[in-house]
Amino acid sequence: MREAAANAPRPALYAGGALVLLVLAKVLFGRGKKGSLGDLEERGMLDENRDVDEDKFYQGMMKGVRTMEMPELTEEQILAARERRRQSAAGNDNFEKSLAEVDIPANHPWATKENVSAAEQLAEEQRVLEINRPRKRRGAPPPQ
């Protein structure tokens, strides 16, 4: 082993020693850093206490947004919804019938229990299609 080290060129020995010293310094002194996040904190790009006040920030941001408390679903309701989805994906003929049996909560934000006629349903579908149709550009010159 000593003969191999003695016969090795000196620049290779110096480079190997420097590499060992760099790895040793990294292992001993590099543990306190958090990587690139630590560098960003040092430069002032990230706040050190960014995880502390998140709840206050979101509470203040959501203060003007109207929210509604929805009751938690029971395990039976979750299983029934999964079964309806399974039947819908399988193309079940009784899907419309089972969908009519679903209870809509009284405080639901947009769904209602009222029955609509076929004409009203068609008018609503046309209104939704009209709202969502792609708009045409006006004033474009004809192609030459």
N, CA and C atoms as an extended XYZ file, in Angstrom:
432
Properties=species:S:1:pos:R:3:atomname:S:1:resname:S:1:resid:I:1 pbc="F F F"
N         0.833       -1.181        0.000 N   MET     1
C         0.000        0.000        0.000 CA  MET     1
C         0.876        1.243        0.000 C   MET     1
N         1.941        1.228        0.816 N   ARG     2
C         2.833        2.393        0.866 CA  ARG     2
C         3.582        2.557       -0.446 C   ARG     2
N         3.859        1.440       -1.090 N   GLU     3
C         4.577        1.533       -2.362 CA  GLU     3
C         3.700        2.213       -3.413 C   GLU     3
N         2.400        1.903       -3.396 N   ALA     4
C         1.491        2.519       -4.365 CA  ALA     4
C         1.392        4.013       -4.108 C   ALA     4
N         1.357        4.406       -2.825 N   ALA     5
C         1.291        5.830       -2.504 CA  ALA     5
C         2.599        6.519       -2.839 C   ALA     5
N         3.717        5.817       -2.655 N   ALA     6
C         5.021        6.418       -2.948 CA  ALA     6
C         5.229        6.551       -4.445 C   ALA     6
N         4.703        5.624       -5.221 N   ASN     7
C         4.884        5.663       -6.668 CA  ASN     7
C         3.858        6.557       -7.368 C   ASN     7
N         2.806        6.971       -6.677 N   ALA     8
C         1.777        7.820       -7.292 CA  ALA     8
C         2.332        9.218       -7.517 C   ALA     8
N         1.901        9.874       -8.573 N   PRO     9
C         2.366       11.249       -8.813 CA  PRO     9
C         1.861       12.178       -7.712 C   PRO     9
N         2.699       13.136       -7.366 N   ARG    10
C         2.363       14.051       -6.270 CA  ARG    10
C         1.083       14.861       -6.532 C   ARG    10
N         0.829       15.365       -7.734 N   PRO    11
C        -0.424       16.120       -7.937 CA  PRO    11
C        -1.664       15.272       -7.669 C   PRO    11
N        -1.609       13.978       -7.978 N   ALA    12
C        -2.750       13.107       -7.709 CA  ALA    12
C        -2.944       12.945       -6.213 C   ALA    12
N        -1.851       12.842       -5.468 N   LEU    13
C        -1.945       12.744       -4.010 CA  LEU    13
C        -2.529       14.020       -3.420 C   LEU    13
N        -2.069       15.165       -3.918 N   TYR    14
C        -2.583       16.444       -3.410 CA  TYR    14
C        -4.080       16.591       -3.723 C   TYR    14
N        -4.477       16.205       -4.928 N   ALA    15
C        -5.890       16.304       -5.304 CA  ALA    15
C        -6.737       15.360       -4.453 C   ALA    15
N        -6.230       14.153       -4.220 N   GLY    16
C        -6.956       13.209       -3.375 CA  GLY    16
C        -7.077       13.705       -1.952 C   GLY    16
N        -6.003       14.276       -1.420 N   GLY    17
C        -6.042       14.825       -0.060 CA  GLY    17
C        -7.006       15.990        0.041 C   GLY    17
N        -7.008       16.856       -0.971 N   ALA    18
C        -7.926       18.000       -0.961 CA  ALA    18
C        -9.373       17.519       -1.029 C   ALA    18
N        -9.613       16.483       -1.816 N   LEU    19
C       -10.957       15.930       -1.919 CA  LEU    19
C       -11.412       15.344       -0.585 C   LEU    19
N       -10.514       14.636        0.090 N   VAL    20
C       -10.842       14.077        1.400 CA  VAL    20
C       -11.146       15.194        2.387 C   VAL    20
N       -10.353       16.267        2.371 N   LEU    21
C       -10.593       17.398        3.273 CA  LEU    21
C       -11.932       18.080        2.974 C   LEU    21
N       -12.275       18.234        1.698 N   LEU    22
C       -13.554       18.854        1.343 CA  LEU    22
C       -14.736       18.008        1.821 C   LEU    22
N       -14.652       16.708        1.620 N   VAL    23
C       -15.732       15.827        2.067 CA  VAL    23
C       -15.849       15.864        3.575 C   VAL    23
N       -14.714       15.853        4.271 N   LEU    24
C       -14.721       15.908        5.730 CA  LEU    24
C       -15.315       17.223        6.225 C   LEU    24
N       -14.959       18.342        5.596 N   ALA    25
C       -15.506       19.643        5.995 CA  ALA    25
C       -17.012       19.693        5.741 C   ALA    25
N       -17.453       19.135        4.638 N   LYS    26
C       -18.885       19.115        4.330 CA  LYS    26
C       -19.652       18.293        5.361 C   LYS    26
N       -19.093       17.161        5.745 N   VAL    27
C       -19.762       16.305        6.722 CA  VAL    27
C       -19.813       16.983        8.079 C   VAL    27
N       -18.718       17.615        8.491 N   LEU    28
C       -18.661       18.217        9.825 CA  LEU    28
C       -19.427       19.528        9.922 C   LEU    28
N       -19.306       20.380        8.925 N   PHE    29
C       -19.859       21.731        9.035 CA  PHE    29
C       -21.091       21.971        8.171 C   PHE    29
N       -21.455       21.055        7.321 N   GLY    30
C       -22.567       21.283        6.402 CA  GLY    30
C       -23.903       20.797        6.905 C   GLY    30
N       -23.980       20.285        8.103 N   ARG    31
C       -25.233       19.727        8.599 CA  ARG    31
C       -26.227       20.793        9.029 C   ARG    31
N       -25.803       21.964        9.395 N   GLY    32
C       -26.706       22.995        9.900 CA  GLY    32
C       -27.505       23.692        8.818 C   GLY    32
N       -27.118       23.561        7.575 N   LYS    33
C       -27.810       24.260        6.495 CA  LYS    33
C       -29.041       23.489        6.052 C   LYS    33
N       -30.005       24.228        5.531 N   LYS    34
C       -31.221       23.607        5.017 CA  LYS    34
C       -31.232       23.617        3.494 C   LYS    34
N       -30.088       23.662        2.888 N   GLY    35
C       -30.019       23.627        1.432 CA  GLY    35
C       -30.400       24.959        0.824 C   GLY    35
N       -31.088       24.912       -0.292 N   SER    36
C       -31.410       26.134       -1.018 CA  SER    36
C       -32.393       27.006       -0.250 C   SER    36
N       -33.260       26.413        0.580 N   LEU    37
C       -34.164       27.231        1.390 CA  LEU    37
C       -33.373       28.077        2.373 C   LEU    37
N       -32.330       27.488        2.952 N   GLY    38
C       -31.475       28.249        3.861 CA  GLY    38
C       -30.803       29.402        3.147 C   GLY    38
N       -30.338       29.161        1.922 N   ASP    39
C       -29.721       30.234        1.144 CA  ASP    39
C       -30.721       31.342        0.841 C   ASP    39
N       -31.943       30.968        0.500 N   LEU    40
C       -32.961       31.980        0.213 CA  LEU    40
C       -33.311       32.785        1.459 C   LEU    40
N       -33.343       32.128        2.615 N   GLU    41
C       -33.596       32.854        3.861 CA  GLU    41
C       -32.467       33.832        4.153 C   GLU    41
N       -31.218       33.407        3.919 N   GLU    42
C       -30.075       34.287        4.165 CA  GLU    42
C       -30.122       35.517        3.277 C   GLU    42
N       -30.561       35.346        2.038 N   ARG    43
C       -30.628       36.479        1.113 CA  ARG    43
C       -31.838       37.368        1.353 C   ARG    43
N       -32.760       36.938        2.216 N   GLY    44
C       -33.946       37.733        2.487 CA  GLY    44
C       -35.088       37.480        1.531 C   GLY    44
N       -34.977       36.442        0.716 N   MET    45
C       -36.037       36.138       -0.240 CA  MET    45
C       -37.191       35.387        0.418 C   MET    45
N       -36.911       34.650        1.494 N   LEU    46
C       -37.939       33.920        2.228 CA  LEU    46
C       -37.916       34.353        3.679 C   LEU    46
N       -39.076       34.391        4.282 N   ASP    47
C       -39.175       34.735        5.693 CA  ASP    47
C       -38.831       33.511        6.531 C   ASP    47
N       -38.005       33.711        7.561 N   GLU    48
C       -37.626       32.592        8.426 CA  GLU    48
C       -38.834       32.037        9.162 C   GLU    48
N       -39.794       32.890        9.488 N   ASN    49
C       -40.965       32.487       10.264 CA  ASN    49
C       -42.186       32.293        9.371 C   ASN    49
N       -41.976       31.836        8.163 N   ARG    50
C       -43.083       31.743        7.212 CA  ARG    50
C       -44.114       30.694        7.599 C   ARG    50
N       -43.745       29.718        8.412 N   ASP    51
C       -44.694       28.678        8.802 CA  ASP    51
C       -45.511       29.058       10.027 C   ASP    51
N       -45.150       30.142       10.696 N   VAL    52
C       -45.746       30.453       11.990 CA  VAL    52
C       -47.133       31.063       11.847 C   VAL    52
N       -47.289       32.082       11.012 N   ASP    53
C       -48.515       32.874       10.982 CA  ASP    53
C       -49.424       32.533        9.805 C   ASP    53
N       -49.310       31.347        9.242 N   GLU    54
C       -50.139       31.014        8.081 CA  GLU    54
C       -51.623       31.033        8.422 C   GLU    54
N       -51.985       30.526        9.595 N   ASP    55
C       -53.401       30.480        9.956 CA  ASP    55
C       -53.992       31.876       10.037 C   ASP    55
N       -53.258       32.815       10.643 N   LYS    56
C       -53.759       34.190       10.739 CA  LYS    56
C       -53.931       34.795        9.349 C   LYS    56
N       -52.976       34.517        8.460 N   PHE    57
C       -53.048       35.059        7.105 CA  PHE    57
C       -54.300       34.549        6.392 C   PHE    57
N       -54.530       33.245        6.449 N   TYR    58
C       -55.675       32.682        5.745 CA  TYR    58
C       -56.992       33.095        6.389 C   TYR    58
N       -57.011       33.248        7.710 N   GLN    59
C       -58.239       33.706        8.353 CA  GLN    59
C       -58.572       35.120        7.891 C   GLN    59
N       -57.569       35.985        7.814 N   GLY    60
C       -57.800       37.346        7.344 CA  GLY    60
C       -58.217       37.380        5.893 C   GLY    60
N       -57.632       36.518        5.090 N   MET    61
C       -57.949       36.493        3.668 CA  MET    61
C       -59.368       35.973        3.447 C   MET    61
N       -59.792       35.003        4.227 N   MET    62
C       -61.101       34.389        4.037 CA  MET    62
C       -62.215       35.128        4.772 C   MET    62
N       -61.885       36.225        5.439 N   LYS    63
C       -62.885       36.936        6.231 CA  LYS    63
C       -64.039       37.437        5.364 C   LYS    63
N       -63.733       37.918        4.165 N   GLY    64
C       -64.770       38.467        3.298 CA  GLY    64
C       -65.450       37.431        2.427 C   GLY    64
N       -65.038       36.187        2.495 N   VAL    65
C       -65.614       35.143        1.659 CA  VAL    65
C       -66.740       34.465        2.425 C   VAL    65
N       -67.866       34.338        1.762 N   ARG    66
C       -69.010       33.698        2.421 CA  ARG    66
C       -68.793       32.189        2.410 C   ARG    66
N       -68.834       31.606        3.571 N   THR    67
C       -68.663       30.159        3.676 CA  THR    67
C       -69.893       29.556        4.326 C   THR    67
N       -70.076       28.281        4.109 N   MET    68
C       -71.225       27.590        4.673 CA  MET    68
C       -70.733       26.293        5.282 C   MET    68
N       -71.179       26.008        6.472 N   GLU    69
C       -70.812       24.759        7.125 CA  GLU    69
C       -71.653       23.632        6.541 C   GLU    69
N       -70.991       22.615        6.047 N   MET    70
C       -71.691       21.448        5.524 CA  MET    70
C       -71.555       20.323        6.540 C   MET    70
N       -72.640       19.599        6.799 N   PRO    71
C       -72.554       18.506        7.775 CA  PRO    71
C       -71.642       17.395        7.262 C   PRO    71
N       -70.975       16.726        8.195 N   GLU    72
C       -70.109       15.607        7.833 CA  GLU    72
C       -70.957       14.465        7.280 C   GLU    72
N       -70.416       13.772        6.292 N   LEU    73
C       -71.125       12.642        5.711 CA  LEU    73
C       -70.914       11.405        6.573 C   LEU    73
N       -71.967       10.626        6.696 N   THR    74
C       -71.839        9.370        7.427 CA  THR    74
C       -71.214        8.329        6.501 C   THR    74
N       -70.774        7.252        7.089 N   GLU    75
C       -70.170        6.177        6.294 CA  GLU    75
C       -71.188        5.593        5.315 C   GLU    75
N       -72.465        5.515        5.717 N   GLU    76
C       -73.509        4.996        4.829 CA  GLU    76
C       -73.691        5.903        3.612 C   GLU    76
N       -73.665        7.226        3.825 N   GLN    77
C       -73.818        8.161        2.709 CA  GLN    77
C       -72.640        8.050        1.743 C   GLN    77
N       -71.442        7.887        2.290 N   ILE    78
C       -70.258        7.757        1.440 CA  ILE    78
C       -70.346        6.486        0.603 C   ILE    78
N       -70.734        5.385        1.237 N   LEU    79
C       -70.855        4.122        0.503 CA  LEU    79
C       -71.951        4.191       -0.555 C   LEU    79
N       -73.072        4.867       -0.248 N   ALA    80
C       -74.153        5.010       -1.228 CA  ALA    80
C       -73.687        5.829       -2.429 C   ALA    80
N       -72.925        6.883       -2.187 N   ALA    81
C       -72.416        7.705       -3.291 CA  ALA    81
C       -71.435        6.909       -4.143 C   ALA    81
N       -70.599        6.115       -3.508 N   ARG    82
C       -69.664        5.281       -4.268 CA  ARG    82
C       -70.416        4.278       -5.139 C   ARG    82
N       -71.468        3.711       -4.581 N   GLU    83
C       -72.261        2.744       -5.343 CA  GLU    83
C       -72.940        3.429       -6.532 C   GLU    83
N       -73.461        4.634       -6.337 N   ARG    84
C       -74.075        5.376       -7.449 CA  ARG    84
C       -73.043        5.654       -8.535 C   ARG    84
N       -71.824        6.043       -8.136 N   ARG    85
C       -70.769        6.296       -9.117 CA  ARG    85
C       -70.424        5.018       -9.879 C   ARG    85
N       -70.342        3.904       -9.158 N   ARG    86
C       -70.045        2.624       -9.791 CA  ARG    86
C       -71.133        2.270      -10.807 C   ARG    86
N       -72.398        2.468      -10.427 N   GLN    87
C       -73.506        2.152      -11.327 CA  GLN    87
C       -73.511        3.094      -12.523 C   GLN    87
N       -73.176        4.344      -12.293 N   SER    88
C       -73.139        5.315      -13.381 CA  SER    88
C       -72.057        4.942      -14.383 C   SER    88
N       -70.906        4.529      -13.890 N   ALA    89
C       -69.812        4.153      -14.780 CA  ALA    89
C       -70.143        2.879      -15.546 C   ALA    89
N       -70.938        1.998      -14.939 N   ALA    90
C       -71.301        0.739      -15.591 CA  ALA    90
C       -72.468        0.914      -16.558 C   ALA    90
N       -73.113        2.079      -16.549 N   GLY    91
C       -74.243        2.323      -17.447 CA  GLY    91
C       -75.525        1.706      -16.939 C   GLY    91
N       -75.807        1.833      -15.675 N   ASN    92
C       -77.001        1.251      -15.068 CA  ASN    92
C       -78.251        1.977      -15.568 C   ASN    92
N       -79.296        1.219      -15.918 N   ASP    93
C       -80.546        1.811      -16.401 CA  ASP    93
C       -81.315        2.503      -15.287 C   ASP    93
N       -81.158        2.045      -14.067 N   ASN    94
C       -81.895        2.608      -12.940 CA  ASN    94
C       -81.167        3.792      -12.306 C   ASN    94
N       -80.146        4.299      -12.968 N   PHE    95
C       -79.357        5.380      -12.378 CA  PHE    95
C       -80.200        6.633      -12.177 C   PHE    95
N       -81.026        6.993      -13.166 N   GLU    96
C       -81.874        8.185      -13.042 CA  GLU    96
C       -82.835        8.034      -11.873 C   GLU    96
N       -83.369        6.838      -11.707 N   LYS    97
C       -84.310        6.584      -10.624 CA  LYS    97
C       -83.613        6.710       -9.264 C   LYS    97
N       -82.414        6.139       -9.154 N   SER    98
C       -81.700        6.203       -7.876 CA  SER    98
C       -81.218        7.626       -7.597 C   SER    98
N       -80.941        8.389       -8.655 N   LEU    99
C       -80.523        9.779       -8.462 CA  LEU    99
C       -81.677       10.621       -7.935 C   LEU    99
N       -82.911       10.294       -8.332 N   ALA   100
C       -84.080       11.034       -7.851 CA  ALA   100
C       -84.332       10.772       -6.374 C   ALA   100
N       -83.847        9.662       -5.863 N   GLU   101
C       -84.055        9.319       -4.462 CA  GLU   101
C       -83.050        9.978       -3.522 C   GLU   101
N       -82.051       10.644       -4.061 N   VAL   102
C       -81.006       11.252       -3.232 CA  VAL   102
C       -81.580       12.433       -2.465 C   VAL   102
N       -81.245       12.510       -1.188 N   ASP   103
C       -81.683       13.644       -0.368 CA  ASP   103
C       -80.711       14.797       -0.534 C   ASP   103
N       -81.252       15.960       -0.885 N   ILE   104
C       -80.443       17.172       -0.975 CA  ILE   104
C       -80.664       17.950        0.308 C   ILE   104
N       -79.601       18.337        1.015 N   PRO   105
C       -79.783       19.084        2.265 CA  PRO   105
C       -80.491       20.410        2.016 C   PRO   105
N       -81.248       20.862        3.003 N   ALA   106
C       -81.995       22.118        2.868 CA  ALA   106
C       -81.056       23.311        2.733 C   ALA   106
N       -79.849       23.217        3.294 N   ASN   107
C       -78.923       24.351        3.233 CA  ASN   107
C       -77.897       24.205        2.113 C   ASN   107
N       -78.213       23.406        1.084 N   HIS   108
C       -77.279       23.234       -0.033 CA  HIS   108
C       -77.148       24.562       -0.775 C   HIS   108
N       -75.917       24.950       -1.152 N   PRO   109
C       -75.723       26.288       -1.740 CA  PRO   109
C       -76.364       26.501       -3.104 C   PRO   109
N       -76.517       25.454       -3.938 N   TRP   110
C       -77.065       25.719       -5.263 CA  TRP   110
C       -78.060       24.678       -5.761 C   TRP   110
N       -78.095       23.501       -5.215 N   ALA   111
C       -79.032       22.476       -5.688 CA  ALA   111
C       -80.383       22.652       -5.013 C   ALA   111
N       -81.452       22.390       -5.762 N   THR   112
C       -82.805       22.495       -5.215 CA  THR   112
C       -83.554       21.195       -5.473 C   THR   112
N       -84.686       21.019       -4.772 N   LYS   113
C       -85.484       19.807       -4.904 CA  LYS   113
C       -86.677       19.992       -5.832 C   LYS   113
N       -86.832       21.151       -6.440 N   GLU   114
C       -88.030       21.403       -7.235 CA  GLU   114
C       -87.986       20.623       -8.551 C   GLU   114
N       -89.159       20.197       -8.983 N   ASN   115
C       -89.280       19.479      -10.247 CA  ASN   115
C       -89.456       20.491      -11.369 C   ASN   115
N       -88.790       20.257      -12.485 N   VAL   116
C       -88.911       21.153      -13.632 CA  VAL   116
C       -89.479       20.360      -14.804 C   VAL   116
N       -90.209       21.074      -15.646 N   SER   117
C       -90.786       20.423      -16.819 CA  SER   117
C       -89.690       20.204      -17.862 C   SER   117
N       -90.020       19.427      -18.869 N   ALA   118
C       -89.045       19.139      -19.923 CA  ALA   118
C       -88.666       20.415      -20.672 C   ALA   118
N       -89.651       21.309      -20.884 N   ALA   119
C       -89.366       22.564      -21.590 CA  ALA   119
C       -88.435       23.453      -20.762 C   ALA   119
N       -88.694       23.524      -19.457 N   GLU   120
C       -87.823       24.330      -18.599 CA  GLU   120
C       -86.414       23.749      -18.550 C   GLU   120
N       -86.314       22.430      -18.504 N   GLN   121
C       -85.001       21.798      -18.468 CA  GLN   121
C       -84.248       22.065      -19.768 C   GLN   121
N       -84.944       21.979      -20.898 N   LEU   122
C       -84.320       22.265      -22.188 CA  LEU   122
C       -83.861       23.719      -22.257 C   LEU   122
N       -84.692       24.641      -21.745 N   ALA   123
C       -84.318       26.057      -21.740 CA  ALA   123
C       -83.074       26.286      -20.877 C   ALA   123
N       -83.003       25.619      -19.736 N   GLU   124
C       -81.824       25.755      -18.867 CA  GLU   124
C       -80.574       25.195      -19.544 C   GLU   124
N       -80.718       24.051      -20.205 N   GLU   125
C       -79.574       23.469      -20.907 CA  GLU   125
C       -79.091       24.395      -22.015 C   GLU   125
N       -80.027       25.006      -22.745 N   GLN   126
C       -79.648       25.944      -23.804 CA  GLN   126
C       -78.953       27.174      -23.229 C   GLN   126
N       -79.442       27.642      -22.072 N   ARG   127
C       -78.819       28.803      -21.432 CA  ARG   127
C       -77.383       28.482      -21.027 C   ARG   127
N       -77.154       27.294      -20.475 N   VAL   128
C       -75.799       26.899      -20.077 CA  VAL   128
C       -74.906       26.755      -21.299 C   VAL   128
N       -75.441       26.150      -22.368 N   LEU   129
C       -74.654       26.021      -23.594 CA  LEU   129
C       -74.306       27.388      -24.173 C   LEU   129
N       -75.252       28.324      -24.132 N   GLU   130
C       -75.003       29.671      -24.654 CA  GLU   130
C       -73.924       30.379      -23.841 C   GLU   130
N       -73.983       30.219      -22.537 N   ILE   131
C       -72.982       30.871      -21.680 CA  ILE   131
C       -71.595       30.306      -21.946 C   ILE   131
N       -71.511       28.999      -22.195 N   ASN   132
C       -70.210       28.342      -22.319 CA  ASN   132
C       -69.705       28.208      -23.749 C   ASN   132
N       -70.441       28.693      -24.729 N   ARG   133
C       -69.978       28.538      -26.107 CA  ARG   133
C       -68.789       29.461      -26.362 C   ARG   133
N       -67.893       29.067      -27.252 N   PRO   134
C       -66.743       29.923      -27.555 CA  PRO   134
C       -67.185       31.189      -28.280 C   PRO   134
N       -66.585       32.281      -27.941 N   ARG   135
C       -66.925       33.573      -28.545 CA  ARG   135
C       -66.159       33.753      -29.850 C   ARG   135
N       -66.809       34.414      -30.803 N   LYS   136
C       -66.165       34.705      -32.079 CA  LYS   136
C       -65.522       36.079      -32.008 C   LYS   136
N       -64.421       36.208      -32.703 N   ARG   137
C       -63.755       37.514      -32.762 CA  ARG   137
C       -64.463       38.385      -33.789 C   ARG   137
N       -64.608       39.651      -33.425 N   ARG   138
C       -65.241       40.580      -34.354 CA  ARG   138
C       -64.173       41.461      -34.981 C   ARG   138
N       -64.429       41.890      -36.186 N   GLY   139
C       -63.570       42.872      -36.827 CA  GLY   139
C       -62.321       42.298      -37.467 C   GLY   139
N       -62.218       41.003      -37.591 N   ALA   140
C       -61.036       40.432      -38.231 CA  ALA   140
C       -61.180       40.598      -39.743 C   ALA   140
N       -60.148       41.063      -40.408 N   PRO   141
C       -60.245       41.245      -41.862 CA  PRO   141
C       -60.308       39.885      -42.557 C   PRO   141
N       -60.986       39.827      -43.700 N   PRO   142
C       -61.065       38.554      -44.432 CA  PRO   142
C       -59.682       38.149      -44.942 C   PRO   142
N       -59.424       36.853      -45.038 N   PRO   143
C       -58.108       36.405      -45.536 CA  PRO   143
C       -57.939       36.772      -47.001 C   PRO   143
N       -56.729       37.105      -47.385 N   GLN   144
C       -56.459       37.539      -48.768 CA  GLN   144
C       -55.738       36.476      -49.541 C   GLN   144
